[in-house]
PDB file of C-alpha atoms and ligand atoms in Angstrom:
ATOM      1  CA  MET E1130      63.266  14.303  90.237  1.00 95.00           C
ATOM      2  CA  ILE E1131      66.934  14.108  89.860  1.00 97.00           C
ATOM      3  CA  GLY E1132      69.067  17.102  88.609  1.00 98.00           C
ATOM      4  CA  ILE E1133      72.355  16.707  86.709  1.00 97.00           C
ATOM      5  CA  ILE E1134      74.471  19.854  86.381  1.00 97.00           C
ATOM      6  CA  GLY E1135      76.892  18.831  83.632  1.00 92.00           C
ATOM      7  CA  GLY E1136      80.308  20.396  83.127  1.00 84.00           C
ATOM      8  CA  THR E1137      82.176  20.214  79.971  1.00 75.00           C
ATOM      9  CA  GLY E1138      82.057  16.888  78.162  1.00 73.00           C
ATOM     10  CA  VAL E1139      78.740  15.498  79.496  1.00 85.00           C
ATOM     11  CA  TYR E1140      76.145  17.230  77.270  1.00 81.00           C
ATOM     12  CA  GLN E1141      75.480  14.087  75.358  1.00 82.00           C
ATOM     13  CA  ILE E1142      74.153  12.327  78.402  1.00 88.00           C
ATOM     14  CA  VAL E1143      70.808  13.619  77.148  1.00 87.00           C
ATOM     15  CA  GLU E1144      71.066  11.152  74.309  1.00 86.00           C
ATOM     16  CA  LEU E1145      70.860   8.134  76.703  1.00 88.00           C
ATOM     17  CA  GLY E1146      67.262   9.237  77.874  1.00 90.00           C
ATOM     18  CA  ASP E1147      63.929  10.192  76.281  1.00 93.00           C
ATOM     19  CA  LEU E1148      63.718  13.859  75.819  1.00 94.00           C
ATOM     20  CA  LYS E1149      60.467  15.348  76.908  1.00 94.00           C
ATOM     21  CA  GLU E1150      61.082  18.967  76.575  1.00 95.00           C
ATOM     22  CA  LYS E1151      63.801  21.591  76.843  1.00 94.00           C
ATOM     23  CA  LYS E1152      63.071  24.897  78.592  1.00 95.00           C
ATOM     24  CA  VAL E1153      64.497  28.161  79.902  1.00 96.00           C
ATOM     25  CA  LEU E1154      63.364  28.896  83.420  1.00 97.00           C
ATOM     26  CA  ASN E1155      62.942  32.546  84.835  1.00 97.00           C
ATOM     27  CA  THR E1156      64.325  32.469  88.248  1.00 97.00           C
ATOM     28  CA  PRO E1157      64.452  35.470  90.734  1.00 97.00           C
ATOM     29  CA  PHE E1158      68.128  35.383  89.843  1.00 96.00           C
ATOM     30  CA  GLY E1159      67.980  35.465  86.024  1.00 96.00           C
ATOM     31  CA  GLU E1160      67.315  33.063  83.307  1.00 94.00           C
ATOM     32  CA  SER E1161      68.648  29.554  83.351  1.00 95.00           C
ATOM     33  CA  PRO E1162      70.376  27.873  80.394  1.00 93.00           C
ATOM     34  CA  PRO E1163      67.854  25.598  78.428  1.00 94.00           C
ATOM     35  CA  VAL E1164      67.126  22.629  80.917  1.00 96.00           C
ATOM     36  CA  SER E1165      66.454  19.317  79.219  1.00 95.00           C
ATOM     37  CA  ILE E1166      63.751  17.242  80.917  1.00 96.00           C
ATOM     38  CA  LEU E1167      64.087  13.603  80.088  1.00 95.00           C
ATOM     39  CA  THR E1168      63.543  10.171  81.456  1.00 95.00           C
ATOM     40  CA  PHE E1169      66.098   7.406  82.112  1.00 93.00           C
ATOM     41  CA  ASP E1170      63.902   4.337  82.336  1.00 91.00           C
ATOM     42  CA  ASP E1171      61.060   5.810  84.396  1.00 90.00           C
ATOM     43  CA  GLN E1172      63.212   8.155  86.397  1.00 94.00           C
ATOM     44  CA  GLU E1173      62.675  11.871  85.545  1.00 96.00           C
ATOM     45  CA  VAL E1174      65.818  13.717  85.135  1.00 96.00           C
ATOM     46  CA  ALA E1175      66.489  17.572  84.588  1.00 97.00           C
ATOM     47  CA  PHE E1176      69.768  18.221  82.767  1.00 96.00           C
ATOM     48  CA  ILE E1177      71.409  21.673  82.959  1.00 96.00           C
ATOM     49  CA  PRO E1178      74.569  22.490  80.995  1.00 94.00           C
ATOM     50  CA  ARG E1179      76.550  24.398  83.548  1.00 92.00           C
ATOM     51  CA  HIS E1180      78.370  26.605  80.945  1.00 84.00           C
ATOM     52  CA  ARG E1181      75.486  26.932  78.711  1.00 79.00           C
ATOM     53  CA  GLU E1182      75.682  24.935  75.388  1.00 71.00           C
ATOM     54  CA  GLY E1183      78.680  25.550  73.445  1.00 66.00           C
ATOM     55  CA  HIS E1184      80.756  26.416  76.536  1.00 58.00           C
ATOM     56  CA  ASP E1185      80.796  30.111  76.098  1.00 73.00           C
ATOM     57  CA  ASN E1186      80.501  30.985  79.775  1.00 86.00           C
ATOM     58  CA  PRO E1187      83.709  30.871  81.882  1.00 90.00           C
ATOM     59  CA  PRO E1188      83.587  29.479  85.540  1.00 93.00           C
ATOM     60  CA  HIS E1189      83.521  32.981  87.255  1.00 94.00           C
ATOM     61  CA  MET E1190      80.663  34.123  85.026  1.00 93.00           C
ATOM     62  CA  ILE E1191      78.327  31.258  85.483  1.00 94.00           C
ATOM     63  CA  ASN E1192      75.024  32.264  87.103  1.00 96.00           C
ATOM     64  CA  TYR E1193      75.189  29.403  89.776  1.00 97.00           C
ATOM     65  CA  ARG E1194      72.173  30.706  91.528  1.00 98.00           C
ATOM     66  CA  ALA E1195      69.974  30.662  88.455  1.00 97.00           C
ATOM     67  CA  ASN E1196      71.104  27.102  87.691  1.00 97.00           C
ATOM     68  CA  VAL E1197      70.359  25.728  91.246  1.00 98.00           C
ATOM     69  CA  TYR E1198      67.174  27.664  91.651  1.00 98.00           C
ATOM     70  CA  ALA E1199      65.885  26.467  88.130  1.00 98.00           C
ATOM     71  CA  LEU E1200      66.315  22.862  89.432  1.00 98.00           C
ATOM     72  CA  LYS E1201      64.466  23.625  92.660  1.00 98.00           C
ATOM     73  CA  MET E1202      61.606  25.202  90.618  1.00 98.00           C
ATOM     74  CA  LEU E1203      61.314  21.839  88.640  1.00 98.00           C
ATOM     75  CA  GLY E1204      61.008  19.762  91.815  1.00 97.00           C
ATOM     76  CA  VAL E1205      64.460  18.377  91.883  1.00 98.00           C
ATOM     77  CA  ASP E1206      65.600  17.078  95.322  1.00 97.00           C
ATOM     78  CA  ARG E1207      68.943  15.336  94.394  1.00 98.00           C
ATOM     79  CA  ILE E1208      71.729  16.813  92.141  1.00 98.00           C
ATOM     80  CA  ILE E1209      74.622  14.954  90.561  1.00 98.00           C
ATOM     81  CA  ALA E1210      77.047  17.432  89.254  1.00 97.00           C
ATOM     82  CA  THR E1211      80.318  16.870  87.350  1.00 96.00           C
ATOM     83  CA  ASN E1212      83.420  19.065  87.680  1.00 96.00           C
ATOM     84  CA  ALA E1213      86.828  19.077  85.885  1.00 94.00           C
ATOM     85  CA  VAL E1214      89.801  19.144  88.254  1.00 96.00           C
ATOM     86  CA  GLY E1215      93.496  19.092  88.538  1.00 97.00           C
ATOM     87  CA  SER E1216      94.977  16.610  90.971  1.00 98.00           C
ATOM     88  CA  LEU E1217      97.229  17.790  93.950  1.00 98.00           C
ATOM     89  CA  ASP E1218      98.186  14.203  94.701  1.00 97.00           C
ATOM     90  CA  GLU E1219     100.450  12.115  92.416  1.00 95.00           C
ATOM     91  CA  SER E1220      98.549   8.980  93.286  1.00 96.00           C
ATOM     92  CA  ILE E1221      95.279  10.521  91.803  1.00 97.00           C
ATOM     93  CA  LYS E1222      95.940  10.517  88.085  1.00 95.00           C
ATOM     94  CA  PRO E1223      94.415  12.101  85.026  1.00 95.00           C
ATOM     95  CA  GLY E1224      91.472   9.970  83.960  1.00 95.00           C
ATOM     96  CA  ASP E1225      90.488   9.085  87.506  1.00 97.00           C
ATOM     97  CA  PHE E1226      87.144  10.125  89.013  1.00 97.00           C
ATOM     98  CA  LEU E1227      86.749  11.427  92.585  1.00 98.00           C
ATOM     99  CA  LEU E1228      83.873  12.126  94.918  1.00 98.00           C
ATOM    100  CA  PRO E1229      84.793  15.052  97.246  1.00 98.00           C
ATOM    101  CA  ASP E1230      83.485  14.999 100.721  1.00 98.00           C
ATOM    102  CA  ASP E1231      84.619  18.402 101.856  1.00 98.00           C
ATOM    103  CA  PHE E1232      85.829  21.655 100.119  1.00 98.00           C
ATOM    104  CA  LEU E1233      88.071  24.730 100.627  1.00 98.00           C
ATOM    105  CA  ASP E1234      86.445  27.892  99.107  1.00 98.00           C
ATOM    106  CA  PHE E1235      89.068  30.183  97.357  1.00 98.00           C
ATOM    107  CA  THR E1236      86.456  31.950  95.134  1.00 98.00           C
ATOM    108  CA  ARG E1237      86.400  35.822  95.394  1.00 96.00           C
ATOM    109  CA  LYS E1238      83.620  37.509  93.664  1.00 92.00           C
ATOM    110  CA  ARG E1239      80.743  35.162  92.882  1.00 96.00           C
ATOM    111  CA  PRO E1240      77.260  35.737  94.314  1.00 96.00           C
ATOM    112  CA  PHE E1241      77.454  32.778  96.793  1.00 96.00           C
ATOM    113  CA  THR E1242      74.123  32.767  98.645  1.00 97.00           C
ATOM    114  CA  PHE E1243      70.435  32.905  98.144  1.00 97.00           C
ATOM    115  CA  TYR E1244      70.084  34.864 101.503  1.00 96.00           C
ATOM    116  CA  ASP E1245      71.317  38.341 101.024  1.00 94.00           C
ATOM    117  CA  ASP E1246      68.289  39.884 102.956  1.00 92.00           C
ATOM    118  CA  GLN E1247      67.762  37.234 105.682  1.00 93.00           C
ATOM    119  CA  VAL E1248      70.047  35.946 108.415  1.00 95.00           C
ATOM    120  CA  VAL E1249      70.483  32.325 107.294  1.00 93.00           C
ATOM    121  CA  HIS E1250      73.440  30.273 108.293  1.00 96.00           C
ATOM    122  CA  VAL E1251      73.340  26.697 106.761  1.00 96.00           C
ATOM    123  CA  ASP E1252      75.323  23.836 108.307  1.00 97.00           C
ATOM    124  CA  VAL E1253      78.010  22.444 106.044  1.00 97.00           C
ATOM    125  CA  THR E1254      79.563  20.036 108.399  1.00 97.00           C
ATOM    126  CA  GLN E1255      78.938  17.468 105.759  1.00 97.00           C
ATOM    127  CA  PRO E1256      78.682  19.471 102.492  1.00 98.00           C
ATOM    128  CA  TYR E1257      78.206  16.560 100.056  1.00 98.00           C
ATOM    129  CA  CYS E1258      75.428  14.013 100.145  1.00 97.00           C
ATOM    130  CA  LEU E1259      76.618  10.768 101.601  1.00 96.00           C
ATOM    131  CA  GLU E1260      73.671   8.771 100.302  1.00 96.00           C
ATOM    132  CA  LEU E1261      74.123   9.947  96.595  1.00 97.00           C
ATOM    133  CA  ALA E1262      77.866   9.338  97.003  1.00 97.00           C
ATOM    134  CA  GLU E1263      77.261   5.780  98.096  1.00 96.00           C
ATOM    135  CA  THR E1264      74.961   5.227  95.006  1.00 96.00           C
ATOM    136  CA  ILE E1265      77.550   6.685  92.687  1.00 97.00           C
ATOM    137  CA  THR E1266      80.368   4.511  94.311  1.00 97.00           C
ATOM    138  CA  ARG E1267      78.181   1.412  93.745  1.00 96.00           C
ATOM    139  CA  ALA E1268      77.518   2.429  90.167  1.00 96.00           C
ATOM    140  CA  ALA E1269      81.233   2.841  89.500  1.00 95.00           C
ATOM    141  CA  GLY E1270      81.683  -0.969  89.747  1.00 92.00           C
ATOM    142  CA  SER E1271      80.092  -1.317  86.366  1.00 88.00           C
ATOM    143  CA  VAL E1272      81.885   1.508  84.703  1.00 91.00           C
ATOM    144  CA  ASP E1273      85.642   1.767  83.288  1.00 88.00           C
ATOM    145  CA  GLY E1274      87.961   3.847  85.422  1.00 90.00           C
ATOM    146  CA  LYS E1275      88.936   4.316  88.958  1.00 95.00           C
ATOM    147  CA  LEU E1276      86.764   6.234  91.453  1.00 97.00           C
ATOM    148  CA  VAL E1277      88.460   7.743  94.468  1.00 97.00           C
ATOM    149  CA  PRO E1278      85.976   7.884  97.333  1.00 96.00           C
ATOM    150  CA  GLY E1279      86.540  11.109  99.190  1.00 97.00           C
ATOM    151  CA  GLY E1280      88.790  14.142  99.040  1.00 98.00           C
ATOM    152  CA  VAL E1281      88.903  17.799  99.539  1.00 98.00           C
ATOM    153  CA  TYR E1282      87.936  19.925  96.672  1.00 98.00           C
ATOM    154  CA  VAL E1283      89.609  23.273  96.447  1.00 98.00           C
ATOM    155  CA  CYS E1284      87.762  25.952  94.404  1.00 98.00           C
ATOM    156  CA  THR E1285      89.666  28.817  92.907  1.00 98.00           C
ATOM    157  CA  GLU E1286      88.203  31.812  91.043  1.00 97.00           C
ATOM    158  CA  GLY E1287      90.027  31.336  87.717  1.00 95.00           C
ATOM    159  CA  PRO E1288      89.996  31.717  84.903  1.00 95.00           C
ATOM    160  CA  ARG E1289      93.671  31.325  85.162  1.00 96.00           C
ATOM    161  CA  PHE E1290      95.224  28.092  86.441  1.00 95.00           C
ATOM    162  CA  GLU E1291      96.992  28.158  89.779  1.00 97.00           C
ATOM    163  CA  THR E1292     100.600  29.148  90.652  1.00 96.00           C
ATOM    164  CA  PRO E1293     103.092  26.516  92.141  1.00 96.00           C
ATOM    165  CA  ALA E1294     102.827  28.440  95.408  1.00 97.00           C
ATOM    166  CA  GLU E1295      99.155  28.297  95.509  1.00 98.00           C
ATOM    167  CA  ILE E1296      99.273  24.514  94.877  1.00 98.00           C
ATOM    168  CA  LYS E1297     101.752  24.017  97.571  1.00 97.00           C
ATOM    169  CA  MET E1298      99.577  26.020  99.983  1.00 98.00           C
ATOM    170  CA  PHE E1299      96.479  23.942  99.004  1.00 98.00           C
ATOM    171  CA  ARG E1300      98.347  20.707  99.560  1.00 98.00           C
ATOM    172  CA  GLN E1301      99.511  21.846 102.899  1.00 98.00           C
ATOM    173  CA  MET E1302      95.925  22.705 103.785  1.00 98.00           C
ATOM    174  CA  GLY E1303      94.652  19.221 102.941  1.00 98.00           C
ATOM    175  CA  GLY E1304      93.346  19.863  99.435  1.00 98.00           C
ATOM    176  CA  THR E1305      93.084  16.860  97.167  1.00 98.00           C
ATOM    177  CA  VAL E1306      91.913  18.426  93.861  1.00 98.00           C
ATOM    178  CA  VAL E1307      91.514  21.882  92.463  1.00 98.00           C
ATOM    179  CA  GLY E1308      88.866  23.218  90.081  1.00 98.00           C
ATOM    180  CA  MET E1309      86.950  26.438  89.344  1.00 97.00           C
ATOM    181  CA  THR E1310      83.284  25.340  89.211  1.00 97.00           C
ATOM    182  CA  GLY E1311      82.265  23.416  92.473  1.00 98.00           C
ATOM    183  CA  LEU E1312      81.650  26.553  94.570  1.00 98.00           C
ATOM    184  CA  PRO E1313      79.174  28.025  95.384  1.00 98.00           C
ATOM    185  CA  GLU E1314      77.128  25.451  93.698  1.00 98.00           C
ATOM    186  CA  VAL E1315      77.260  22.827  96.565  1.00 98.00           C
ATOM    187  CA  VAL E1316      76.450  25.452  99.160  1.00 98.00           C
ATOM    188  CA  LEU E1317      73.537  26.868  97.066  1.00 98.00           C
ATOM    189  CA  ALA E1318      72.129  23.418  96.782  1.00 98.00           C
ATOM    190  CA  ARG E1319      72.288  22.979 100.648  1.00 98.00           C
ATOM    191  CA  GLU E1320      70.510  26.383 101.104  1.00 98.00           C
ATOM    192  CA  LEU E1321      67.783  25.001  99.158  1.00 97.00           C
ATOM    193  CA  GLU E1322      67.858  21.748 101.023  1.00 97.00           C
ATOM    194  CA  MET E1323      68.806  19.632  98.041  1.00 98.00           C
ATOM    195  CA  CYS E1324      71.097  16.555  98.295  1.00 97.00           C
ATOM    196  CA  TYR E1325      74.221  17.219  96.145  1.00 98.00           C
ATOM    197  CA  ALA E1326      77.155  15.173  94.937  1.00 98.00           C
ATOM    198  CA  SER E1327      79.921  16.021  92.580  1.00 98.00           C
ATOM    199  CA  ILE E1328      81.690  13.595  90.367  1.00 97.00           C
ATOM    200  CA  CYS E1329      85.100  15.175  89.768  1.00 97.00           C
ATOM    201  CA  MET E1330      86.979  14.150  86.659  1.00 96.00           C
ATOM    202  CA  VAL E1331      90.772  14.572  86.970  1.00 96.00           C
ATOM    203  CA  SER E1332      91.862  16.055  83.662  1.00 94.00           C
ATOM    204  CA  ASN E1333      95.474  16.923  84.615  1.00 95.00           C
ATOM    205  CA  TYR E1334      97.972  17.148  87.486  1.00 96.00           C
ATOM    206  CA  ALA E1335      97.728  20.686  89.075  1.00 96.00           C
ATOM    207  CA  ALA E1336     100.569  23.256  88.343  1.00 95.00           C
ATOM    208  CA  SER E1337     103.986  21.959  89.709  1.00 92.00           C
ATOM    209  CA  VAL E1338     102.534  18.638  90.722  1.00 93.00           C
ATOM    210  CA  SER E1339     103.802  17.457  87.271  1.00 87.00           C
ATOM    211  CA  PRO E1340     106.758  19.616  85.803  1.00 84.00           C
ATOM    212  CA  ASP E1341     104.740  20.353  82.603  1.00 84.00           C
ATOM    213  CA  LYS E1342     102.709  23.323  82.009  1.00 87.00           C
ATOM    214  CA  ILE E1343      98.821  23.015  82.012  1.00 87.00           C
ATOM    215  CA  THR E1344      97.168  23.680  78.825  1.00 87.00           C
ATOM    216  CA  ILE E1345      93.339  23.960  78.275  1.00 85.00           C
ATOM    217  CA  ASP E1346      93.810  21.469  75.331  1.00 88.00           C
ATOM    218  CA  GLU E1347      95.029  18.613  77.636  1.00 86.00           C
ATOM    219  CA  VAL E1348      92.072  19.349  79.914  1.00 85.00           C
ATOM    220  CA  PHE E1349      89.664  19.018  77.030  1.00 86.00           C
ATOM    221  CA  GLU E1350      91.401  15.962  75.526  1.00 88.00           C
ATOM    222  CA  MET E1351      91.076  14.107  78.776  1.00 87.00           C
ATOM    223  CA  LEU E1352      87.424  15.206  79.086  1.00 87.00           C
ATOM    224  CA  GLU E1353      86.802  13.864  75.552  1.00 88.00           C
ATOM    225  CA  GLU E1354      88.539  10.718  76.321  1.00 88.00           C
ATOM    226  CA  LYS E1355      86.539  10.001  79.620  1.00 90.00           C
ATOM    227  CA  LYS E1356      83.185  11.389  78.554  1.00 90.00           C
ATOM    228  CA  LYS E1357      81.770   8.028  77.787  1.00 90.00           C
ATOM    229  CA  SER E1358      82.644   6.524  81.156  1.00 93.00           C
ATOM    230  CA  LEU E1359      81.458   9.713  82.881  1.00 94.00           C
ATOM    231  CA  THR E1360      78.059   9.712  81.222  1.00 93.00           C
ATOM    232  CA  GLN E1361      77.836   5.950  81.870  1.00 93.00           C
ATOM    233  CA  LEU E1362      78.599   6.585  85.582  1.00 95.00           C
ATOM    234  CA  ILE E1363      75.969   9.079  85.812  1.00 95.00           C
ATOM    235  CA  TYR E1364      73.378   6.988  84.053  1.00 94.00           C
ATOM    236  CA  HIS E1365      74.090   3.824  86.240  1.00 94.00           C
ATOM    237  CA  SER E1366      73.898   6.056  89.327  1.00 96.00           C
ATOM    238  CA  ILE E1367      70.313   7.006  88.337  1.00 95.00           C
ATOM    239  CA  VAL E1368      69.229   3.744  86.835  1.00 92.00           C
ATOM    240  CA  ASN E1369      70.258   0.943  89.106  1.00 74.00           C
TER     241      ASN E1369
HETATM  242  N1  HPA I1682      93.006  23.950  88.096  1.00 61.97           N
HETATM  243  C1  HPA I1682      91.803  24.600  88.154  1.00 61.97           C
HETATM  244  N2  HPA I1682      90.714  24.121  87.523  1.00 61.97           N
HETATM  245  C2  HPA I1682      90.847  22.991  86.754  1.00 61.97           C
HETATM  246  C3  HPA I1682      92.133  22.455  86.660  1.00 61.97           C
HETATM  247  C4  HPA I1682      93.343  22.888  87.345  1.00 61.97           C
HETATM  248  O1  HPA I1682      94.421  22.305  87.400  1.00 61.97           O
HETATM  249  N3  HPA I1682      91.964  21.317  85.748  1.00 61.97           N
HETATM  250  C5  HPA I1682      90.670  21.347  85.372  1.00 61.97           C
HETATM  251  N4  HPA I1682      90.060  22.444  85.961  1.00 61.97           N
END
């Protein structure tokens, strides 16, 4: 089964499939949001709204462990996630999609592992799934918009946006885009041996990359504008 962890703006992807059921799972890490089980053609898909429906759960309060564990309980072995990001690079523009191939973790206080009582060190030399990234890249050919193949995802704790000094530091460190929801999700998926890819949707230039202040309205407006292409991209990555 394929899992989708949808950020803001992709909840209507469920309308593209045949909904079988919707259920809350009781994981050892707490309750999951309602997970929709559906089929796209004959492919079974489990969709989980990362922020819960209605977007009432900010990035630093999301129960990432319950979300990933719930998908594992359903038999998911591959996850396509979506994440809104700001761009650190003038040539990667609002409206573009990007598939990260590495990350820098600047989160601070999130439960970040399933292994608090066992010594387990997972390898993250290649944190994102190459095979899924290739499938998504192929699907991008039939969807509107540019897809940047590769880049370093910087995850901040939020909920505030970054300072210009932070953005300068992230650029010097090799960061490409910055967001608040990609970690620890990608690592938790690896801990449970699931293949994980993220489709990042660039909603804005990061602080100081453009002279304008960032507003959450511009982030939501761009997500609204691109949600059709984003859901099409996910759909064609699954049904190909
Ligand atoms: N910074 C952090 N998270 C984000 C941004 C940003 O500029 N845009 C969308 N999510």
